[in-house]
XYZ file of C-alpha atoms in Angstrom:
484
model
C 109.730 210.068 167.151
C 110.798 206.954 165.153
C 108.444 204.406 164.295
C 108.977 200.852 162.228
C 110.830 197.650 162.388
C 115.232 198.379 163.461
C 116.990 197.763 160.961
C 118.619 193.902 160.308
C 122.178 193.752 160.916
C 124.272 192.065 158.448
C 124.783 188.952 160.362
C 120.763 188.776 160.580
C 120.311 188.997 156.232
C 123.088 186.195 156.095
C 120.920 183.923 158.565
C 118.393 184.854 156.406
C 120.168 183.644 153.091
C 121.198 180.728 154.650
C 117.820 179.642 155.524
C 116.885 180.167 152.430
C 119.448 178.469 150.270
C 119.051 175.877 152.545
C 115.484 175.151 151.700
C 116.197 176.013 148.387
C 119.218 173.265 148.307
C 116.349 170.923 150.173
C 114.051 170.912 147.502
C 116.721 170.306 144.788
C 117.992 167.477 146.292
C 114.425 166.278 146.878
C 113.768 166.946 143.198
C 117.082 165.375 142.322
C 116.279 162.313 143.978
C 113.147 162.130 142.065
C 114.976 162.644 138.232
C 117.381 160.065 139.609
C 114.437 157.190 140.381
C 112.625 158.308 137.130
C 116.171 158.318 135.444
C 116.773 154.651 136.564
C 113.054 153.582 136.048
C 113.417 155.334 131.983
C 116.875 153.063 132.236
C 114.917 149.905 133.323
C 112.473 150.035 130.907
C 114.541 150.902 127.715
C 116.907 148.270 129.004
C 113.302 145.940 129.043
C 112.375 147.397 125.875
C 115.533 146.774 123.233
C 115.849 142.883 124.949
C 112.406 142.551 123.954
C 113.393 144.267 120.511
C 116.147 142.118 120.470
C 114.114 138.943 121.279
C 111.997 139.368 118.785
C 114.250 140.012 116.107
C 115.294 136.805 116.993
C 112.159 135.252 116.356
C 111.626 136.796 113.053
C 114.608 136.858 111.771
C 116.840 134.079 113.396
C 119.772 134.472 115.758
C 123.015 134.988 113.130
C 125.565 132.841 113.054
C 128.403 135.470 113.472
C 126.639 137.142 116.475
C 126.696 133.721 118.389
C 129.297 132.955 120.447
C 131.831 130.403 119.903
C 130.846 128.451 123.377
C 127.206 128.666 122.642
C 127.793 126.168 120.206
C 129.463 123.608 122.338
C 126.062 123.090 124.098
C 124.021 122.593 121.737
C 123.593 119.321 121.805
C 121.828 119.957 125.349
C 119.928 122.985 124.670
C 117.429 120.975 122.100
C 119.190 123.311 118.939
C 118.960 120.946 116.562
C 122.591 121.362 115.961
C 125.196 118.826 117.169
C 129.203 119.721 117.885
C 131.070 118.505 115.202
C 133.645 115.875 115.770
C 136.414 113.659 114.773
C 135.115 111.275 111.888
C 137.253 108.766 110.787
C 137.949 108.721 106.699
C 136.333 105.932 105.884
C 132.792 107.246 107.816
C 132.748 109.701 105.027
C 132.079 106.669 102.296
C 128.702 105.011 101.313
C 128.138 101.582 103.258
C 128.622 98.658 100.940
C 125.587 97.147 100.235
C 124.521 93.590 101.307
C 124.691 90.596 98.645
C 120.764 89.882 99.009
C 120.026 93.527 98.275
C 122.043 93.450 94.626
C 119.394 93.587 91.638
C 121.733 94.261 88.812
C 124.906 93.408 87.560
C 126.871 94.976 84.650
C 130.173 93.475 83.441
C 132.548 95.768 82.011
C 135.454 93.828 80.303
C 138.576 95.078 78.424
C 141.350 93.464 76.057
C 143.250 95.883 73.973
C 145.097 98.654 75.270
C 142.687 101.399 73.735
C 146.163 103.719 73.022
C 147.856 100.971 70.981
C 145.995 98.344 70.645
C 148.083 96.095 72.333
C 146.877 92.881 74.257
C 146.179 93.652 78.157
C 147.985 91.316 80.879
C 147.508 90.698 84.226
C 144.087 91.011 84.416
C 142.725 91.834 87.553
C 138.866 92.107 88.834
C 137.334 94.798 90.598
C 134.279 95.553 91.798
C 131.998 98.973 93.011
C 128.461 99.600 93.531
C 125.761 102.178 92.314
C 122.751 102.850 94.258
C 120.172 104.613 92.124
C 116.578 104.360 91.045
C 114.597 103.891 87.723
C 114.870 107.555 85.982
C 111.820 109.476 87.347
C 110.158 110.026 83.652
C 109.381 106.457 84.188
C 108.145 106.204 87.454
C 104.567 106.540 86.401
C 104.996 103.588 84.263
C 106.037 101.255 87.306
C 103.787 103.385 90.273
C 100.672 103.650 87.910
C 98.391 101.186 87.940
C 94.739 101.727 86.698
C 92.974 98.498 87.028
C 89.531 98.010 85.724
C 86.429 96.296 87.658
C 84.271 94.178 86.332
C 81.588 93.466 89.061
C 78.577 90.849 88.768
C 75.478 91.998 91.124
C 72.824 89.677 91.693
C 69.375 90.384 93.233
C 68.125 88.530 96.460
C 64.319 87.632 96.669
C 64.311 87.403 100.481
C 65.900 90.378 101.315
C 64.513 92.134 98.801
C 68.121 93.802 97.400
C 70.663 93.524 95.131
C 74.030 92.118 96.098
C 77.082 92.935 95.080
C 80.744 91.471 96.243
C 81.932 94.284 96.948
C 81.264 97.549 97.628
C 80.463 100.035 94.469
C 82.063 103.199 94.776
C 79.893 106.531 94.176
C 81.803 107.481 91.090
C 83.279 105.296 88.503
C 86.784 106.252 88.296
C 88.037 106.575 92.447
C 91.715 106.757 93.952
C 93.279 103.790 95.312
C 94.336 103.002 98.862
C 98.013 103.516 97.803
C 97.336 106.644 96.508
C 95.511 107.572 99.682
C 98.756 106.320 101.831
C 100.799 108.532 99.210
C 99.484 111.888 100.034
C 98.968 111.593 103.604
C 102.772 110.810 103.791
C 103.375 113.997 101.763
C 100.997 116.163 103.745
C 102.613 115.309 106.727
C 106.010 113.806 106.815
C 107.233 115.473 103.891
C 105.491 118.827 104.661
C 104.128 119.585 101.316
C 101.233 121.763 100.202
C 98.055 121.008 98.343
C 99.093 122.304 95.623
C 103.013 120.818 96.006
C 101.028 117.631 95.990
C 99.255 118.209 92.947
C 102.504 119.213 90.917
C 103.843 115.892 91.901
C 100.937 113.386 91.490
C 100.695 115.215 87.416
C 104.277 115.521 86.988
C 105.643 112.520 87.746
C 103.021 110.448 88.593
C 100.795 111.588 85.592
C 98.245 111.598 87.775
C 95.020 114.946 88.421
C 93.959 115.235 91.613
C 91.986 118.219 93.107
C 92.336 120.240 96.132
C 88.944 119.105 96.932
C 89.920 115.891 96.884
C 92.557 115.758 98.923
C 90.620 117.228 101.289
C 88.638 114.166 101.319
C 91.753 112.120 101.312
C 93.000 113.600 104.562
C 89.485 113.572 106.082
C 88.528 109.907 105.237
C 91.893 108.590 106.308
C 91.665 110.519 109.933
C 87.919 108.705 110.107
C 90.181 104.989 109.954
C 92.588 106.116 111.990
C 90.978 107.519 115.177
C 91.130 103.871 116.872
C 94.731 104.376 116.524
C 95.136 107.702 117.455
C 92.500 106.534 120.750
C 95.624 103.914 121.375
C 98.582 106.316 121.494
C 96.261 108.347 123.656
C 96.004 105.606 126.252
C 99.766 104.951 125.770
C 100.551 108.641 126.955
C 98.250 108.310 130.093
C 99.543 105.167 130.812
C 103.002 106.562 130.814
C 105.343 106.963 133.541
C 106.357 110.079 132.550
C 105.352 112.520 130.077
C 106.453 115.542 127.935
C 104.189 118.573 127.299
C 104.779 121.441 125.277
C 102.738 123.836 123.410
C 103.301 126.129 120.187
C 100.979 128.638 118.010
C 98.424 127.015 115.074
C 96.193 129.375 113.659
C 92.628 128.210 113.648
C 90.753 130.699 110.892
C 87.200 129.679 112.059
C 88.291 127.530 115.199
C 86.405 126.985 118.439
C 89.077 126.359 120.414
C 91.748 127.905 119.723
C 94.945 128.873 118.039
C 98.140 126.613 119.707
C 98.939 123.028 119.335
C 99.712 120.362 122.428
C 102.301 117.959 121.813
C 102.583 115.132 124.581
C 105.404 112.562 124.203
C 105.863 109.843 126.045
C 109.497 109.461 128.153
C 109.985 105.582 127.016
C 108.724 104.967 123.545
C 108.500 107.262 120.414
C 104.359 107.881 120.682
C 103.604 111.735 120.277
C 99.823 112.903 120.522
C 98.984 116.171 119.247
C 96.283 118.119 120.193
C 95.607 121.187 117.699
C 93.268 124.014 117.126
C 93.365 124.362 121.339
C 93.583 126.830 123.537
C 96.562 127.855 125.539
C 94.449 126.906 128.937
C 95.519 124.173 131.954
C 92.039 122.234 130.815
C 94.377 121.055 128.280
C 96.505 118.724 130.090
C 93.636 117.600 132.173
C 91.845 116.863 128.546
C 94.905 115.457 127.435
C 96.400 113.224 130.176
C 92.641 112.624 131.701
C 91.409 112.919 134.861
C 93.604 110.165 136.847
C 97.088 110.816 135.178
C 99.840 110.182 138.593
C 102.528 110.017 135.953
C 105.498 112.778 136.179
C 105.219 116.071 133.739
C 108.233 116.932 132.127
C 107.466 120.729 131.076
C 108.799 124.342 130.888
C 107.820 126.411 133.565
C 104.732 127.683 131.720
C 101.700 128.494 134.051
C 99.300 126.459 132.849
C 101.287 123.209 133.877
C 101.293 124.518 137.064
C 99.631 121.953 139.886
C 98.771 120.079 136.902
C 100.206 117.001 137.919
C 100.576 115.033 141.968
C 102.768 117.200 144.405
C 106.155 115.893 143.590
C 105.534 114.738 140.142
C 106.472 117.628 138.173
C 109.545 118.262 136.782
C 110.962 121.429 135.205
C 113.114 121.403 131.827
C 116.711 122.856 132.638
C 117.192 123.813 128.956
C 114.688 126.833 129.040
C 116.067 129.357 131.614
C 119.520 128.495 130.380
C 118.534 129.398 126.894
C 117.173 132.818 128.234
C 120.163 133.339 130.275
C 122.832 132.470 127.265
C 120.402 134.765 124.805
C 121.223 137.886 127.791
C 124.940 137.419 128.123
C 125.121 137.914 124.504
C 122.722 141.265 124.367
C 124.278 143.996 122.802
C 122.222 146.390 124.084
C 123.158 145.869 127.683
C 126.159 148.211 128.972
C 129.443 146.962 129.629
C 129.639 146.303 133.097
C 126.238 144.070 132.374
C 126.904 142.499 129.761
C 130.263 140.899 132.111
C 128.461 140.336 134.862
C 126.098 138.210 132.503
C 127.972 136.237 130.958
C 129.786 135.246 133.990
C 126.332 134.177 135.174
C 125.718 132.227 132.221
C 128.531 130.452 132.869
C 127.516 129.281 136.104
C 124.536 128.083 135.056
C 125.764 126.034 132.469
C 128.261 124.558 134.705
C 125.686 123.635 136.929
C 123.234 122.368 134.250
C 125.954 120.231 132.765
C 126.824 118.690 136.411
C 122.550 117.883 136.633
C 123.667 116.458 133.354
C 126.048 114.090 134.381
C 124.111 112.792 137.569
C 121.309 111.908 135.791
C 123.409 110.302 133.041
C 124.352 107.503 136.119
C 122.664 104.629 137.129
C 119.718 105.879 139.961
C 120.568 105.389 143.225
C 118.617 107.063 145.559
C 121.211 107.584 148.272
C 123.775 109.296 146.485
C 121.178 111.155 144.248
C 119.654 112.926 147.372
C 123.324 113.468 148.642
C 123.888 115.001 145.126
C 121.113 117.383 144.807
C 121.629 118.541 148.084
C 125.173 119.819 147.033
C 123.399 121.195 143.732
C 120.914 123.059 145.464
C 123.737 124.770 147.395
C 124.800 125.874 143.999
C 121.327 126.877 142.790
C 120.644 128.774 146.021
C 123.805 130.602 145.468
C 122.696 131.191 141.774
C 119.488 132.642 142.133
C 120.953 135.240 144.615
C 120.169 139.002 143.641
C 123.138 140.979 142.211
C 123.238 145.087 141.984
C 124.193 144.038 137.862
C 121.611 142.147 137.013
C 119.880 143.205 134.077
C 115.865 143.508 134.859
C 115.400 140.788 132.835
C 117.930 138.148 134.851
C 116.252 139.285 137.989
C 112.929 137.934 136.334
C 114.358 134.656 135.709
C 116.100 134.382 139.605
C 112.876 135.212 140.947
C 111.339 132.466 138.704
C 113.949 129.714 139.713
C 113.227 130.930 143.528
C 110.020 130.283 143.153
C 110.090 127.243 141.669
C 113.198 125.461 142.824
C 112.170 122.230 143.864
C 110.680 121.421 140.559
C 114.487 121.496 138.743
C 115.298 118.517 140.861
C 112.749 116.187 140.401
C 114.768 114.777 137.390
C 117.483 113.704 140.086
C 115.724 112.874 143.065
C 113.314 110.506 140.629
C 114.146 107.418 138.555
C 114.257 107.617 134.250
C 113.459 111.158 133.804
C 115.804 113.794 131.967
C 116.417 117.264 132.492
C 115.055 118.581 129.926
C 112.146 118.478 127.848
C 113.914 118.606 124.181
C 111.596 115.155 122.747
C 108.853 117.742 123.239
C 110.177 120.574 121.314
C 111.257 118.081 118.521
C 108.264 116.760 118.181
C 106.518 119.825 117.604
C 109.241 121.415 115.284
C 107.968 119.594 113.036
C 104.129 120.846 112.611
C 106.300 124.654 113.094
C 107.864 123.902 110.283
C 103.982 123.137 108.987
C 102.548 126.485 109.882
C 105.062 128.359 108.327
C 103.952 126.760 105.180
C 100.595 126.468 105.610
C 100.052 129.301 107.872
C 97.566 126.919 110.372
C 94.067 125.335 109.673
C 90.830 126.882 107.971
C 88.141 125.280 110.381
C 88.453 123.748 113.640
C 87.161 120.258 111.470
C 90.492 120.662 109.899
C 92.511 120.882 112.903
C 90.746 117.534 114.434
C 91.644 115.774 111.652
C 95.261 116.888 111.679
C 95.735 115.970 115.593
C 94.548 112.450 114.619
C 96.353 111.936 111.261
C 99.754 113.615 112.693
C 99.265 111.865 115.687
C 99.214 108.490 114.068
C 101.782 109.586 111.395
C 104.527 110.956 113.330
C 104.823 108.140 115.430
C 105.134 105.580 113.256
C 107.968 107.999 111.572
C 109.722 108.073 114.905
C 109.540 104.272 115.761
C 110.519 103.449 112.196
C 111.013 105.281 108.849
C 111.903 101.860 106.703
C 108.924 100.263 108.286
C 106.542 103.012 108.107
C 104.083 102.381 105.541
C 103.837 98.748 106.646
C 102.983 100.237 110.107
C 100.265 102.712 108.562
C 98.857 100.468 106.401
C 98.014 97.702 109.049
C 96.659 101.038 111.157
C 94.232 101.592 108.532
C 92.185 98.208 108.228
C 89.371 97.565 110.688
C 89.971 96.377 114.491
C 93.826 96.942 113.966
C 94.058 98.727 117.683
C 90.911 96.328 119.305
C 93.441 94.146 120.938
């Protein structure tokens, strides 16, 4: 008797294979699917990771001048480089201005009669004339900027109220710097960016002149004391404003309270900057720094702390910054091929568009054909910020950003006097990055105070008037100059 399972036909063991490969192909493709997504996530992120390299080899070691391209350097001059396109000069721009009869001090007369090769009497004479501009040879500077002047002071003692009396007031030490002096090292602190010790060289070298570190310290700390009524005044000019630019950059504060960035606020119609340093990076900054009732505009980046910092409507976003990212992409060598196209044909849109905000807001306001305008342009920006199967991770960031914040880039049409971009800001703090480099930030947050009052008052006067600048900063410096 026969007992088990039949035996499986041959057609039955091939179902059976099938089956089985087919599961088996199942799970490989599932597993296949899942290499792929982690494949493309690994893709993202090194893609992420070498722009980021990238970026920051930028930052530390500068962008070189054979990796830029050719047409980055055409809009420059709108991008808040620093650098301006070079153009047609005519020959004569190229020679020193002649010099005004008033401002002549000398006059040398050089006169010839004998031909020095033979000795022979000249003929028609004929006069000429040139110019030299120079100065008195530095070894004797310190005999014309020197003075040391000697006080002789008669004090007198007063029976009723019981104290002596003198004219004026009798310094703690005998021998004290002058006022001048004072003015001096301020303006090299801070305009001319020079170190304690850079000063020192130069007071002793050509000034023959000792000072101290200590006592320049004082210097810079007794002349911020006389100038906080004018640094209260630029203050007040800036919330005053009708429009305003904000920006923000790193200052190392050793023992700060605060913290480590500086504020720069410039106004949009006169050359007053206020500086803020030794702050935090916070939005209680531009509430601290505008005040409580600012209703001006806020020409910024799109950085969140400016964010529903101003009135609904009265913020404006600076063009300058997302094209700067985007031109900084299309040029990424560590993007592949097809990328790196479809990049810089992006870039190129954007700049076309930025360079037709340009041109609108270079016309006279009219508030019919401005709204008529940006309605076209924001056909153009909607079409822009679309999403594209080549963008790079990094270009979808910045879409998403301009989505989000589109109505912002368009203030600067749809309101009266206020540019695209917010390039005063950036130049006014370039120069206090230039600072830190050398200086590497402030010790104590005391120091930083007195550097957002003395650069405050300093660099504005610069900006409104280099000639004029230590006639401006001296009349800042006496009592009740800012009291009307």
């Amino acid at each position: 008797m026969e007992t088990g399972k039949r035996p499986q036909t041959i057609e039955q063991r091939q179902k059976q294979v099938i089956t089985r490969l087919k599961n088996e192909n199942y799970e490989l493709r599932k597993k296949v699917a899942v290499l792929e997504e982690e494949n493309r996530l690994l893709k993202l992120k090194l893609e992420k990771a070498f722009l980021l390299i990238e970026e920051l080899q930028r930052m530390v070691f500068g962008k070189g001048k054979n990796k830029q391209d050719k047409n980055d350097k055409d809009d420059d001059h709108f991008t808040g480089s620093g650098q301006t396109k070079k153009i047609d000069r005519d020959p004569a721009s190229y020679r020193r201005e002649d010099p005004k009869e008033e401002e002549v001090t000398n006059e040398e007369y050089h006169y010839k009669s004998n031909c020095p090769h033979c000795q022979a009497e000249l003929t028609a004479l004929k006069h000429l004339e040139f110019f030299t501009e120079d100065i008195l040879p530095p070894a004797e500077w310190f005999k014309v900027l020197k003075r040391l002047t000697r006080h002789w002071i008669t004090t007198g003692y007063c029976t009723n109220c019981l104290r002596r009396i003198a004219p004026v007031e009798i310094p703690k030490q005998k021998t004290t710097l002058g006022e001048n002096v004072r003015q001096l090292i301020v303006f090299q602190f801070t305009v001319q960016q020079l170190s304690y010790s850079q000063i020192i060289d130069f007071s002793e070298g050509v000034l023959h002149l000792k000072l101290s570190q200590g006592e320049i310290a004082n210097i810079l700390e007794s002349q911020a004391v006389k100038l906080e009524p004018g640094y209260l005044a630029i203050q007040e000019s800036i919330r005053q404003a009708e429009a305003v630019h904000l920006d923000e950059t790193g200052w190392p504060t050793l023992q700060g309270k605060q913290g480590n960035f500086d504020w720069a606020a410039c106004g949009i119609n006169t050359e007053d900057v206020l500086y803020s340093i030794g702050q935090s990076r916070g939005k209680g900054n531009v509430k601290r720094i505008l005040g409580e009732n600012f209703t001006g505009i806020g020409v910024t980046d799109d950085y969140g702390a400016y964010k529903n910092a101003f009135v609904a409507g009265n913020h404006a976003l600076c063009w300058s910054h997302p094209y700067r990212k985007i031109r900084d992409l299309k040029n990424s060598a560590t993007l592949t091929v097809v990328k790196q196209e479809h990049c810089q044909k992006v870039a190129a849109e954007f700049r076309a568009l930025y360079e037709k905000v340009r041109q609108i807001n270079a016309r006279p306001f009219v508030r019919e054909e401005r709204e008529k305008e940006a309605k076209e342009l924001t056909k153009l920006f909607d079409k822009f910020i679309r999403p594209h199967p080549n963008d790079p991770e990094k270009l979808r960031q910045i879409k998403s950003r301009l989505t989000e914040q589109k109505e912002y880039y368009f203030v600067c049409l749809l309101k009266p006097n206020i540019p695209p971009d917010n390039n005063k800001a950036e130049r006014a703090l370039r120069h206090l990055v230039i600072k830190r480099k050398k200086s590497f930030g402030s010790k104590t947050q005391k120091g930083a105070d007195i550097l957002s009052i003395i650069y405050s008052v300093v660099m504005s006067f610069w900006r409104i008037s280099k000639r004029n600048f230590f006639a401006s900063y001296s009349q800042a410096l006496k009592p009740l100059a800012f009291s009307q």
